Amino acid sequence: MTRIDRPFRPRRRRFRLRSSRTVAIGSALVIALTGCSGDGSAPESGAGGKRKSAKAPVWRTAPRSIAALGDSITVGFDACTVLSDCPQVSWATGTDPKVDSLARRLVKHPSTHSWNLARTGALMSDLPDQVTAAADRRPELVTVLIGANDACRRDVRTMTPTDAFRTDFARSMKYLRRALPHTQVYVAAVPDLLRLWSEGRKNPLGKQVWKLGICGSMLRDPDDLTQAAHDRRAKVRDRVMAYNTALAEVCGKDPLCRFDKAVFDYRFTGRQLSTWDWFHPGTGGQKELAELAFRTITRPGRST
């Protein structure tokens, strides 16, 4: 909360001001000092002329423009054709009516007022650059879905450390808030990669595709049920949960940020996965992500 300076009270002088011009200058100085808070906004007055603290910003459920940040999930990778982005089915900015993206639901002119700035393969360390690109568009809502690639590494030893993940996200939010003080931010949780393994491994073709090196930390040797394999997968899931805790805590400090844990909790099945890699969301998965985000963004009240 911004501290409000005490009113300036000029000392009484024993002599008279010598001209009306001097009176005007002195009055203007008093008004300037007593009429503004530390951030330059006029404070509210209550009974007896006492100032009231500024109200916390209220979440707006109908943003008029959207910038989507994140990784391959948000650009619809492998949702339409193999090894290709398919932004038209993106949960955030897609144009396909089967998905009914956020942009289609919320933005009156999505073709000119929504931007997909996500990049396939992006890590949390790439988010600051995406935020910079978003700031140039000045959207009313920014969506963030990123972090799966930080956990989906060759092995558990190369996963992004949680502290580094938190630092990059906090830095991104700090810059975004400085550049766009009134923009709302929707942050989706990193999906549950352990559930992805348990559902995707039911498909024999999917397991063959995983052998090409997709998310080795979690999906390597999908039929290995030994204790060592169990422990490896548990470490990946624990890291994802730590990422989500970091996202929730950093987002929770911003009155115009909403974190959506439902993306992690959602009990998706193989029907929501890409039929090309059984890892990324297919069209059905993109539709579910759009629905989850829409519920959170359109919930009335404060951001929390």
PDB file of C-alpha atoms in Angstrom:
ATOM      1  CA  MET A   1       0.000   0.000   0.000  1.00  0.00           C
ATOM      2  CA  THR A   2       1.385   3.409  -0.913  1.00  0.00           C
ATOM      3  CA  ARG A   3       2.197   5.605   2.080  1.00  0.00           C
ATOM      4  CA  ILE A   4       0.315   8.900   2.042  1.00  0.00           C
ATOM      5  CA  ASP A   5       2.386  11.868   3.162  1.00  0.00           C
ATOM      6  CA  ARG A   6       1.123  14.033   5.996  1.00  0.00           C
ATOM      7  CA  PRO A   7      -0.465  17.293   4.868  1.00  0.00           C
ATOM      8  CA  PHE A   8       1.839  20.205   4.576  1.00  0.00           C
ATOM      9  CA  ARG A   9       0.902  22.894   7.109  1.00  0.00           C
ATOM     10  CA  PRO A  10       2.708  26.179   6.495  1.00  0.00           C
ATOM     11  CA  ARG A  11       3.966  27.995   9.568  1.00  0.00           C
ATOM     12  CA  ARG A  12       2.286  31.251  10.497  1.00  0.00           C
ATOM     13  CA  ARG A  13       4.200  34.301   9.514  1.00  0.00           C
ATOM     14  CA  ARG A  14       4.156  37.593  11.454  1.00  0.00           C
ATOM     15  CA  PHE A  15       4.121  39.579   8.261  1.00  0.00           C
ATOM     16  CA  ARG A  16       1.553  39.810   5.498  1.00  0.00           C
ATOM     17  CA  LEU A  17       2.105  38.332   2.087  1.00  0.00           C
ATOM     18  CA  ARG A  18       2.918  41.197  -0.192  1.00  0.00           C
ATOM     19  CA  SER A  19       0.936  40.320  -3.308  1.00  0.00           C
ATOM     20  CA  SER A  20      -1.928  38.226  -4.655  1.00  0.00           C
ATOM     21  CA  ARG A  21       0.585  36.387  -6.828  1.00  0.00           C
ATOM     22  CA  THR A  22       2.445  35.176  -3.754  1.00  0.00           C
ATOM     23  CA  VAL A  23      -0.849  33.994  -2.244  1.00  0.00           C
ATOM     24  CA  ALA A  24      -1.674  32.051  -5.374  1.00  0.00           C
ATOM     25  CA  ILE A  25       1.724  30.347  -5.431  1.00  0.00           C
ATOM     26  CA  GLY A  26       1.488  29.398  -1.761  1.00  0.00           C
ATOM     27  CA  SER A  27      -2.037  28.028  -2.178  1.00  0.00           C
ATOM     28  CA  ALA A  28      -1.026  25.947  -5.162  1.00  0.00           C
ATOM     29  CA  LEU A  29       1.858  24.448  -3.180  1.00  0.00           C
ATOM     30  CA  VAL A  30      -0.426  23.454  -0.311  1.00  0.00           C
ATOM     31  CA  ILE A  31      -2.931  21.871  -2.694  1.00  0.00           C
ATOM     32  CA  ALA A  32      -0.197  19.951  -4.490  1.00  0.00           C
ATOM     33  CA  LEU A  33       1.214  18.551  -1.269  1.00  0.00           C
ATOM     34  CA  THR A  34      -2.071  17.702   0.433  1.00  0.00           C
ATOM     35  CA  GLY A  35      -4.046  16.542  -2.574  1.00  0.00           C
ATOM     36  CA  CYS A  36      -1.835  13.714  -3.859  1.00  0.00           C
ATOM     37  CA  SER A  37      -0.684  10.366  -2.529  1.00  0.00           C
ATOM     38  CA  GLY A  38       2.833   9.033  -2.950  1.00  0.00           C
ATOM     39  CA  ASP A  39       1.989   7.591  -6.391  1.00  0.00           C
ATOM     40  CA  GLY A  40       0.428  10.781  -7.676  1.00  0.00           C
ATOM     41  CA  SER A  41      -3.214   9.722  -7.318  1.00  0.00           C
ATOM     42  CA  ALA A  42      -5.803  11.645  -5.343  1.00  0.00           C
ATOM     43  CA  PRO A  43      -6.601  10.014  -1.987  1.00  0.00           C
ATOM     44  CA  GLU A  44     -10.151   9.313  -0.914  1.00  0.00           C
ATOM     45  CA  SER A  45     -11.674  11.192   2.010  1.00  0.00           C
ATOM     46  CA  GLY A  46     -13.887   9.714   4.670  1.00  0.00           C
ATOM     47  CA  ALA A  47     -15.888  11.204   7.536  1.00  0.00           C
ATOM     48  CA  GLY A  48     -14.229  14.202   9.167  1.00  0.00           C
ATOM     49  CA  GLY A  49     -11.947  14.681   6.194  1.00  0.00           C
ATOM     50  CA  LYS A  50      -9.733  11.698   7.060  1.00  0.00           C
ATOM     51  CA  ARG A  51      -8.104   9.920   4.152  1.00  0.00           C
ATOM     52  CA  LYS A  52      -9.068   6.343   3.366  1.00  0.00           C
ATOM     53  CA  SER A  53      -6.637   3.832   1.898  1.00  0.00           C
ATOM     54  CA  ALA A  54      -6.921   3.154  -1.844  1.00  0.00           C
ATOM     55  CA  LYS A  55      -9.119   0.229  -2.782  1.00  0.00           C
ATOM     56  CA  ALA A  56      -7.473  -2.902  -4.135  1.00  0.00           C
ATOM     57  CA  PRO A  57      -8.019  -3.297  -7.886  1.00  0.00           C
ATOM     58  CA  VAL A  58     -11.006  -5.403  -8.879  1.00  0.00           C
ATOM     59  CA  TRP A  59     -10.607  -8.166 -11.448  1.00  0.00           C
ATOM     60  CA  ARG A  60     -12.373  -7.419 -14.738  1.00  0.00           C
ATOM     61  CA  THR A  61     -14.109 -10.461 -16.205  1.00  0.00           C
ATOM     62  CA  ALA A  62     -14.293  -9.169 -19.781  1.00  0.00           C
ATOM     63  CA  PRO A  63     -10.818  -8.154 -21.025  1.00  0.00           C
ATOM     64  CA  ARG A  64     -10.806  -6.704 -24.516  1.00  0.00           C
ATOM     65  CA  SER A  65      -7.396  -8.000 -25.627  1.00  0.00           C
ATOM     66  CA  ILE A  66      -5.189 -11.011 -24.856  1.00  0.00           C
ATOM     67  CA  ALA A  67      -1.503 -11.863 -25.196  1.00  0.00           C
ATOM     68  CA  ALA A  68      -0.679 -15.551 -24.689  1.00  0.00           C
ATOM     69  CA  LEU A  69       2.754 -16.530 -23.360  1.00  0.00           C
ATOM     70  CA  GLY A  70       4.224 -19.972 -22.845  1.00  0.00           C
ATOM     71  CA  ASP A  71       5.493 -23.049 -24.653  1.00  0.00           C
ATOM     72  CA  SER A  72       4.388 -25.666 -27.185  1.00  0.00           C
ATOM     73  CA  ILE A  73       1.073 -26.284 -25.431  1.00  0.00           C
ATOM     74  CA  THR A  74      -0.112 -22.745 -26.149  1.00  0.00           C
ATOM     75  CA  VAL A  75       0.915 -22.856 -29.829  1.00  0.00           C
ATOM     76  CA  GLY A  76      -0.888 -26.181 -30.338  1.00  0.00           C
ATOM     77  CA  PHE A  77       2.193 -28.215 -31.207  1.00  0.00           C
ATOM     78  CA  ASP A  78       1.320 -31.672 -32.638  1.00  0.00           C
ATOM     79  CA  ALA A  79      -2.389 -30.957 -32.242  1.00  0.00           C
ATOM     80  CA  CYS A  80      -3.084 -30.947 -36.000  1.00  0.00           C
ATOM     81  CA  THR A  81      -0.080 -32.421 -37.802  1.00  0.00           C
ATOM     82  CA  VAL A  82       3.132 -34.081 -36.686  1.00  0.00           C
ATOM     83  CA  LEU A  83       6.015 -31.883 -35.493  1.00  0.00           C
ATOM     84  CA  SER A  84       4.178 -28.668 -36.310  1.00  0.00           C
ATOM     85  CA  ASP A  85       2.634 -25.783 -34.423  1.00  0.00           C
ATOM     86  CA  CYS A  86      -1.101 -25.372 -34.887  1.00  0.00           C
ATOM     87  CA  PRO A  87      -2.001 -22.006 -33.313  1.00  0.00           C
ATOM     88  CA  GLN A  88      -5.508 -22.087 -34.748  1.00  0.00           C
ATOM     89  CA  VAL A  89      -6.447 -24.636 -32.062  1.00  0.00           C
ATOM     90  CA  SER A  90      -4.641 -22.874 -29.210  1.00  0.00           C
ATOM     91  CA  TRP A  91      -6.668 -22.784 -26.005  1.00  0.00           C
ATOM     92  CA  ALA A  92      -5.751 -19.109 -25.568  1.00  0.00           C
ATOM     93  CA  THR A  93      -5.938 -17.462 -28.999  1.00  0.00           C
ATOM     94  CA  GLY A  94      -7.109 -20.129 -31.445  1.00  0.00           C
ATOM     95  CA  THR A  95      -9.709 -19.516 -34.150  1.00  0.00           C
ATOM     96  CA  ASP A  96     -11.106 -23.066 -34.389  1.00  0.00           C
ATOM     97  CA  PRO A  97     -14.731 -23.109 -33.110  1.00  0.00           C
ATOM     98  CA  LYS A  98     -14.249 -26.693 -31.889  1.00  0.00           C
ATOM     99  CA  VAL A  99     -11.817 -25.383 -29.267  1.00  0.00           C
ATOM    100  CA  ASP A 100     -13.662 -22.121 -28.540  1.00  0.00           C
ATOM    101  CA  SER A 101     -10.559 -20.396 -27.239  1.00  0.00           C
ATOM    102  CA  LEU A 102     -10.410 -17.571 -24.726  1.00  0.00           C
ATOM    103  CA  ALA A 103      -9.975 -15.064 -27.530  1.00  0.00           C
ATOM    104  CA  ARG A 104     -13.156 -16.295 -29.235  1.00  0.00           C
ATOM    105  CA  ARG A 105     -15.094 -16.147 -25.975  1.00  0.00           C
ATOM    106  CA  LEU A 106     -13.812 -12.880 -24.557  1.00  0.00           C
ATOM    107  CA  VAL A 107     -12.459 -10.617 -27.289  1.00  0.00           C
ATOM    108  CA  LYS A 108     -14.769  -8.799 -29.681  1.00  0.00           C
ATOM    109  CA  HIS A 109     -12.124  -8.563 -32.415  1.00  0.00           C
ATOM    110  CA  PRO A 110      -9.715 -11.478 -31.764  1.00  0.00           C
ATOM    111  CA  SER A 111      -7.933 -11.182 -35.102  1.00  0.00           C
ATOM    112  CA  THR A 112      -6.615  -7.737 -34.157  1.00  0.00           C
ATOM    113  CA  HIS A 113      -6.730  -7.878 -30.357  1.00  0.00           C
ATOM    114  CA  SER A 114      -5.116 -11.217 -29.479  1.00  0.00           C
ATOM    115  CA  TRP A 115      -1.498 -12.293 -29.900  1.00  0.00           C
ATOM    116  CA  ASN A 116       0.118 -15.699 -29.445  1.00  0.00           C
ATOM    117  CA  LEU A 117       3.707 -15.078 -28.339  1.00  0.00           C
ATOM    118  CA  ALA A 118       4.400 -18.568 -26.981  1.00  0.00           C
ATOM    119  CA  ARG A 119       7.221 -20.636 -28.445  1.00  0.00           C
ATOM    120  CA  THR A 120       7.693 -24.379 -28.768  1.00  0.00           C
ATOM    121  CA  GLY A 121      10.449 -25.551 -26.439  1.00  0.00           C
ATOM    122  CA  ALA A 122      10.324 -22.461 -24.221  1.00  0.00           C
ATOM    123  CA  LEU A 123      11.583 -22.666 -20.652  1.00  0.00           C
ATOM    124  CA  MET A 124      10.738 -20.367 -17.770  1.00  0.00           C
ATOM    125  CA  SER A 125      14.013 -18.571 -18.479  1.00  0.00           C
ATOM    126  CA  ASP A 126      12.506 -17.519 -21.835  1.00  0.00           C
ATOM    127  CA  LEU A 127       9.457 -15.883 -20.260  1.00  0.00           C
ATOM    128  CA  PRO A 128      11.033 -12.451 -19.649  1.00  0.00           C
ATOM    129  CA  ASP A 129      11.570 -11.999 -23.404  1.00  0.00           C
ATOM    130  CA  GLN A 130       7.969 -12.998 -24.088  1.00  0.00           C
ATOM    131  CA  VAL A 131       6.783 -10.482 -21.508  1.00  0.00           C
ATOM    132  CA  THR A 132       8.788  -7.793 -23.276  1.00  0.00           C
ATOM    133  CA  ALA A 133       7.052  -8.651 -26.549  1.00  0.00           C
ATOM    134  CA  ALA A 134       3.648  -8.613 -24.830  1.00  0.00           C
ATOM    135  CA  ALA A 135       4.281  -5.190 -23.323  1.00  0.00           C
ATOM    136  CA  ASP A 136       4.552  -3.722 -26.823  1.00  0.00           C
ATOM    137  CA  ARG A 137       0.954  -4.838 -27.529  1.00  0.00           C
ATOM    138  CA  ARG A 138      -0.429  -3.493 -24.233  1.00  0.00           C
ATOM    139  CA  PRO A 139      -3.042  -6.272 -23.736  1.00  0.00           C
ATOM    140  CA  GLU A 140      -5.673  -6.144 -21.003  1.00  0.00           C
ATOM    141  CA  LEU A 141      -5.041  -9.833 -20.194  1.00  0.00           C
ATOM    142  CA  VAL A 142      -1.844 -11.885 -20.335  1.00  0.00           C
ATOM    143  CA  THR A 143      -2.050 -15.679 -20.085  1.00  0.00           C
ATOM    144  CA  VAL A 144       0.923 -17.744 -18.934  1.00  0.00           C
ATOM    145  CA  LEU A 145       1.275 -21.515 -19.309  1.00  0.00           C
ATOM    146  CA  ILE A 146       4.920 -22.544 -19.056  1.00  0.00           C
ATOM    147  CA  GLY A 147       7.102 -24.915 -17.058  1.00  0.00           C
ATOM    148  CA  ALA A 148       6.558 -28.383 -18.517  1.00  0.00           C
ATOM    149  CA  ASN A 149       9.831 -28.157 -20.444  1.00  0.00           C
ATOM    150  CA  ASP A 150      11.683 -27.237 -17.263  1.00  0.00           C
ATOM    151  CA  ALA A 151      10.709 -30.627 -15.817  1.00  0.00           C
ATOM    152  CA  CYS A 152      10.744 -32.567 -19.094  1.00  0.00           C
ATOM    153  CA  ARG A 153      14.494 -32.867 -19.496  1.00  0.00           C
ATOM    154  CA  ARG A 154      16.776 -35.706 -20.519  1.00  0.00           C
ATOM    155  CA  ASP A 155      16.894 -36.879 -16.908  1.00  0.00           C
ATOM    156  CA  VAL A 156      16.018 -35.602 -13.444  1.00  0.00           C
ATOM    157  CA  ARG A 157      19.484 -34.105 -12.906  1.00  0.00           C
ATOM    158  CA  THR A 158      18.972 -31.561 -15.682  1.00  0.00           C
ATOM    159  CA  MET A 159      15.572 -30.270 -14.550  1.00  0.00           C
ATOM    160  CA  THR A 160      15.461 -26.536 -13.843  1.00  0.00           C
ATOM    161  CA  PRO A 161      16.111 -25.865 -10.138  1.00  0.00           C
ATOM    162  CA  THR A 162      13.049 -24.528  -8.350  1.00  0.00           C
ATOM    163  CA  ASP A 163      14.854 -21.397  -7.129  1.00  0.00           C
ATOM    164  CA  ALA A 164      15.879 -20.478 -10.668  1.00  0.00           C
ATOM    165  CA  PHE A 165      12.342 -21.152 -11.889  1.00  0.00           C
ATOM    166  CA  ARG A 166      10.912 -18.864  -9.205  1.00  0.00           C
ATOM    167  CA  THR A 167      13.462 -16.132  -9.870  1.00  0.00           C
ATOM    168  CA  ASP A 168      12.733 -16.016 -13.604  1.00  0.00           C
ATOM    169  CA  PHE A 169       8.987 -15.948 -13.023  1.00  0.00           C
ATOM    170  CA  ALA A 170       9.249 -13.210 -10.397  1.00  0.00           C
ATOM    171  CA  ARG A 171      11.454 -11.181 -12.722  1.00  0.00           C
ATOM    172  CA  SER A 172       8.927 -11.587 -15.520  1.00  0.00           C
ATOM    173  CA  MET A 173       6.054 -10.464 -13.298  1.00  0.00           C
ATOM    174  CA  LYS A 174       8.038  -7.490 -12.002  1.00  0.00           C
ATOM    175  CA  TYR A 175       8.761  -6.253 -15.502  1.00  0.00           C
ATOM    176  CA  LEU A 176       5.211  -6.921 -16.683  1.00  0.00           C
ATOM    177  CA  ARG A 177       3.754  -4.971 -13.782  1.00  0.00           C
ATOM    178  CA  ARG A 178       6.142  -2.071 -14.340  1.00  0.00           C
ATOM    179  CA  ALA A 179       5.321  -1.920 -18.049  1.00  0.00           C
ATOM    180  CA  LEU A 180       1.611  -2.773 -17.784  1.00  0.00           C
ATOM    181  CA  PRO A 181       0.341  -1.671 -14.348  1.00  0.00           C
ATOM    182  CA  HIS A 182      -3.315  -2.398 -15.121  1.00  0.00           C
ATOM    183  CA  THR A 183      -2.976  -5.609 -17.149  1.00  0.00           C
ATOM    184  CA  GLN A 184      -4.462  -8.775 -15.627  1.00  0.00           C
ATOM    185  CA  VAL A 185      -2.474 -12.013 -15.581  1.00  0.00           C
ATOM    186  CA  TYR A 186      -3.836 -15.561 -15.722  1.00  0.00           C
ATOM    187  CA  VAL A 187      -1.242 -18.169 -14.716  1.00  0.00           C
ATOM    188  CA  ALA A 188      -2.025 -21.821 -15.421  1.00  0.00           C
ATOM    189  CA  ALA A 189      -0.384 -24.527 -13.341  1.00  0.00           C
ATOM    190  CA  VAL A 190       2.151 -26.843 -14.942  1.00  0.00           C
ATOM    191  CA  PRO A 191       0.175 -29.997 -15.919  1.00  0.00           C
ATOM    192  CA  ASP A 192       0.588 -33.257 -14.002  1.00  0.00           C
ATOM    193  CA  LEU A 193       3.246 -35.115 -15.991  1.00  0.00           C
ATOM    194  CA  LEU A 194       2.811 -38.280 -13.936  1.00  0.00           C
ATOM    195  CA  ARG A 195      -0.799 -38.527 -15.062  1.00  0.00           C
ATOM    196  CA  LEU A 196       0.377 -37.971 -18.624  1.00  0.00           C
ATOM    197  CA  TRP A 197       2.640 -41.020 -18.245  1.00  0.00           C
ATOM    198  CA  SER A 198      -0.110 -43.152 -16.718  1.00  0.00           C
ATOM    199  CA  GLU A 199      -2.614 -42.270 -19.456  1.00  0.00           C
ATOM    200  CA  GLY A 200      -0.308 -42.138 -22.478  1.00  0.00           C
ATOM    201  CA  ARG A 201       1.368 -45.462 -21.752  1.00  0.00           C
ATOM    202  CA  LYS A 202      -1.947 -47.196 -22.417  1.00  0.00           C
ATOM    203  CA  ASN A 203      -1.370 -46.601 -26.123  1.00  0.00           C
ATOM    204  CA  PRO A 204       1.271 -48.889 -27.718  1.00  0.00           C
ATOM    205  CA  LEU A 205       1.994 -46.416 -30.524  1.00  0.00           C
ATOM    206  CA  GLY A 206       2.424 -43.624 -28.020  1.00  0.00           C
ATOM    207  CA  LYS A 207       5.067 -45.567 -26.140  1.00  0.00           C
ATOM    208  CA  GLN A 208       6.980 -46.099 -29.365  1.00  0.00           C
ATOM    209  CA  VAL A 209       6.942 -42.369 -30.052  1.00  0.00           C
ATOM    210  CA  TRP A 210       8.199 -41.638 -26.542  1.00  0.00           C
ATOM    211  CA  LYS A 211      11.307 -43.691 -27.297  1.00  0.00           C
ATOM    212  CA  LEU A 212      12.384 -40.910 -29.656  1.00  0.00           C
ATOM    213  CA  GLY A 213      13.294 -38.912 -26.547  1.00  0.00           C
ATOM    214  CA  ILE A 214      10.151 -37.070 -25.466  1.00  0.00           C
ATOM    215  CA  CYS A 215      10.345 -35.952 -21.815  1.00  0.00           C
ATOM    216  CA  GLY A 216      12.947 -38.520 -20.824  1.00  0.00           C
ATOM    217  CA  SER A 217      12.859 -37.593 -17.147  1.00  0.00           C
ATOM    218  CA  MET A 218       9.255 -38.836 -16.903  1.00  0.00           C
ATOM    219  CA  LEU A 219       8.484 -40.944 -19.980  1.00  0.00           C
ATOM    220  CA  ARG A 220      11.668 -42.962 -20.452  1.00  0.00           C
ATOM    221  CA  ASP A 221      11.024 -46.721 -20.195  1.00  0.00           C
ATOM    222  CA  PRO A 222       7.263 -46.283 -19.716  1.00  0.00           C
ATOM    223  CA  ASP A 223       6.706 -49.956 -18.823  1.00  0.00           C
ATOM    224  CA  ASP A 224       9.437 -50.005 -16.198  1.00  0.00           C
ATOM    225  CA  LEU A 225       7.629 -50.438 -12.870  1.00  0.00           C
ATOM    226  CA  THR A 226      10.670 -50.979 -10.679  1.00  0.00           C
ATOM    227  CA  GLN A 227      11.218 -48.939  -7.521  1.00  0.00           C
ATOM    228  CA  ALA A 228      13.976 -46.968  -9.208  1.00  0.00           C
ATOM    229  CA  ALA A 229      11.652 -45.945 -12.047  1.00  0.00           C
ATOM    230  CA  HIS A 230       8.922 -45.095  -9.537  1.00  0.00           C
ATOM    231  CA  ASP A 231      11.335 -42.897  -7.579  1.00  0.00           C
ATOM    232  CA  ARG A 232      12.484 -41.129 -10.753  1.00  0.00           C
ATOM    233  CA  ARG A 233       8.933 -40.285 -11.780  1.00  0.00           C
ATOM    234  CA  ALA A 234       8.121 -39.164  -8.237  1.00  0.00           C
ATOM    235  CA  LYS A 235      11.036 -36.713  -8.339  1.00  0.00           C
ATOM    236  CA  VAL A 236       9.703 -35.198 -11.558  1.00  0.00           C
ATOM    237  CA  ARG A 237       6.215 -34.857 -10.106  1.00  0.00           C
ATOM    238  CA  ASP A 238       7.606 -33.308  -6.936  1.00  0.00           C
ATOM    239  CA  ARG A 239       9.497 -30.760  -9.033  1.00  0.00           C
ATOM    240  CA  VAL A 240       6.349 -29.889 -10.975  1.00  0.00           C
ATOM    241  CA  MET A 241       4.496 -29.388  -7.705  1.00  0.00           C
ATOM    242  CA  ALA A 242       7.333 -27.166  -6.453  1.00  0.00           C
ATOM    243  CA  TYR A 243       7.083 -25.123  -9.658  1.00  0.00           C
ATOM    244  CA  ASN A 244       3.359 -24.691  -9.100  1.00  0.00           C
ATOM    245  CA  THR A 245       3.940 -23.567  -5.526  1.00  0.00           C
ATOM    246  CA  ALA A 246       6.366 -20.939  -6.822  1.00  0.00           C
ATOM    247  CA  LEU A 247       3.866 -19.787  -9.455  1.00  0.00           C
ATOM    248  CA  ALA A 248       1.081 -19.533  -6.881  1.00  0.00           C
ATOM    249  CA  GLU A 249       3.189 -17.619  -4.363  1.00  0.00           C
ATOM    250  CA  VAL A 250       4.590 -15.080  -6.809  1.00  0.00           C
ATOM    251  CA  CYS A 251       1.221 -14.600  -8.500  1.00  0.00           C
ATOM    252  CA  GLY A 252      -0.474 -14.280  -5.116  1.00  0.00           C
ATOM    253  CA  LYS A 253       1.532 -11.142  -4.329  1.00  0.00           C
ATOM    254  CA  ASP A 254       0.006  -9.342  -7.307  1.00  0.00           C
ATOM    255  CA  PRO A 255      -3.608  -8.135  -6.907  1.00  0.00           C
ATOM    256  CA  LEU A 256      -4.225  -8.514 -10.651  1.00  0.00           C
ATOM    257  CA  CYS A 257      -2.908 -12.076 -11.021  1.00  0.00           C
ATOM    258  CA  ARG A 258      -4.882 -15.330 -10.802  1.00  0.00           C
ATOM    259  CA  PHE A 259      -3.212 -18.725 -10.489  1.00  0.00           C
ATOM    260  CA  ASP A 260      -5.205 -21.743 -11.731  1.00  0.00           C
ATOM    261  CA  LYS A 261      -4.267 -24.998  -9.999  1.00  0.00           C
ATOM    262  CA  ALA A 262      -7.123 -26.753 -11.833  1.00  0.00           C
ATOM    263  CA  VAL A 263      -4.817 -27.317 -14.801  1.00  0.00           C
ATOM    264  CA  PHE A 264      -2.663 -29.594 -12.626  1.00  0.00           C
ATOM    265  CA  ASP A 265      -5.636 -31.274 -10.941  1.00  0.00           C
ATOM    266  CA  TYR A 266      -7.622 -31.931 -14.127  1.00  0.00           C
ATOM    267  CA  ARG A 267      -8.121 -35.686 -14.666  1.00  0.00           C
ATOM    268  CA  PHE A 268      -7.447 -35.768 -18.400  1.00  0.00           C
ATOM    269  CA  THR A 269      -7.483 -39.007 -20.363  1.00  0.00           C
ATOM    270  CA  GLY A 270      -5.880 -40.253 -23.568  1.00  0.00           C
ATOM    271  CA  ARG A 271      -8.758 -38.691 -25.511  1.00  0.00           C
ATOM    272  CA  GLN A 272      -7.368 -35.228 -24.733  1.00  0.00           C
ATOM    273  CA  LEU A 273      -3.842 -36.060 -25.956  1.00  0.00           C
ATOM    274  CA  SER A 274      -2.303 -35.572 -29.381  1.00  0.00           C
ATOM    275  CA  THR A 275      -2.590 -38.668 -31.561  1.00  0.00           C
ATOM    276  CA  TRP A 276       0.853 -37.794 -32.953  1.00  0.00           C
ATOM    277  CA  ASP A 277       2.899 -37.908 -29.758  1.00  0.00           C
ATOM    278  CA  TRP A 278       0.528 -38.766 -26.851  1.00  0.00           C
ATOM    279  CA  PHE A 279       2.183 -35.977 -24.915  1.00  0.00           C
ATOM    280  CA  HIS A 280       0.852 -32.605 -26.026  1.00  0.00           C
ATOM    281  CA  PRO A 281      -2.856 -31.761 -25.807  1.00  0.00           C
ATOM    282  CA  GLY A 282      -4.845 -32.567 -28.919  1.00  0.00           C
ATOM    283  CA  THR A 283      -7.841 -30.521 -30.001  1.00  0.00           C
ATOM    284  CA  GLY A 284      -9.888 -32.036 -27.171  1.00  0.00           C
ATOM    285  CA  GLY A 285      -7.228 -31.147 -24.630  1.00  0.00           C
ATOM    286  CA  GLN A 286      -6.975 -27.607 -25.941  1.00  0.00           C
ATOM    287  CA  LYS A 287     -10.735 -27.243 -25.543  1.00  0.00           C
ATOM    288  CA  GLU A 288     -10.560 -28.361 -21.911  1.00  0.00           C
ATOM    289  CA  LEU A 289      -7.735 -25.916 -21.195  1.00  0.00           C
ATOM    290  CA  ALA A 290      -9.821 -23.110 -22.689  1.00  0.00           C
ATOM    291  CA  GLU A 291     -12.768 -24.050 -20.483  1.00  0.00           C
ATOM    292  CA  LEU A 292     -10.667 -24.192 -17.302  1.00  0.00           C
ATOM    293  CA  ALA A 293      -9.114 -20.797 -18.039  1.00  0.00           C
ATOM    294  CA  PHE A 294     -12.462 -19.236 -18.922  1.00  0.00           C
ATOM    295  CA  ARG A 295     -13.938 -20.286 -15.563  1.00  0.00           C
ATOM    296  CA  THR A 296     -11.105 -18.702 -13.633  1.00  0.00           C
ATOM    297  CA  ILE A 297     -10.899 -15.516 -15.669  1.00  0.00           C
ATOM    298  CA  THR A 298     -14.659 -14.857 -15.584  1.00  0.00           C
ATOM    299  CA  ARG A 299     -15.074 -15.551 -11.863  1.00  0.00           C
ATOM    300  CA  PRO A 300     -16.317 -12.318 -10.271  1.00  0.00           C
ATOM    301  CA  GLY A 301     -14.544 -10.648  -7.383  1.00  0.00           C
ATOM    302  CA  ARG A 302     -10.958 -10.063  -6.406  1.00  0.00           C
ATOM    303  CA  SER A 303      -8.075 -11.876  -8.023  1.00  0.00           C
ATOM    304  CA  THR A 304      -7.708 -14.332  -5.154  1.00  0.00           C
TER     305      THR A 304
END
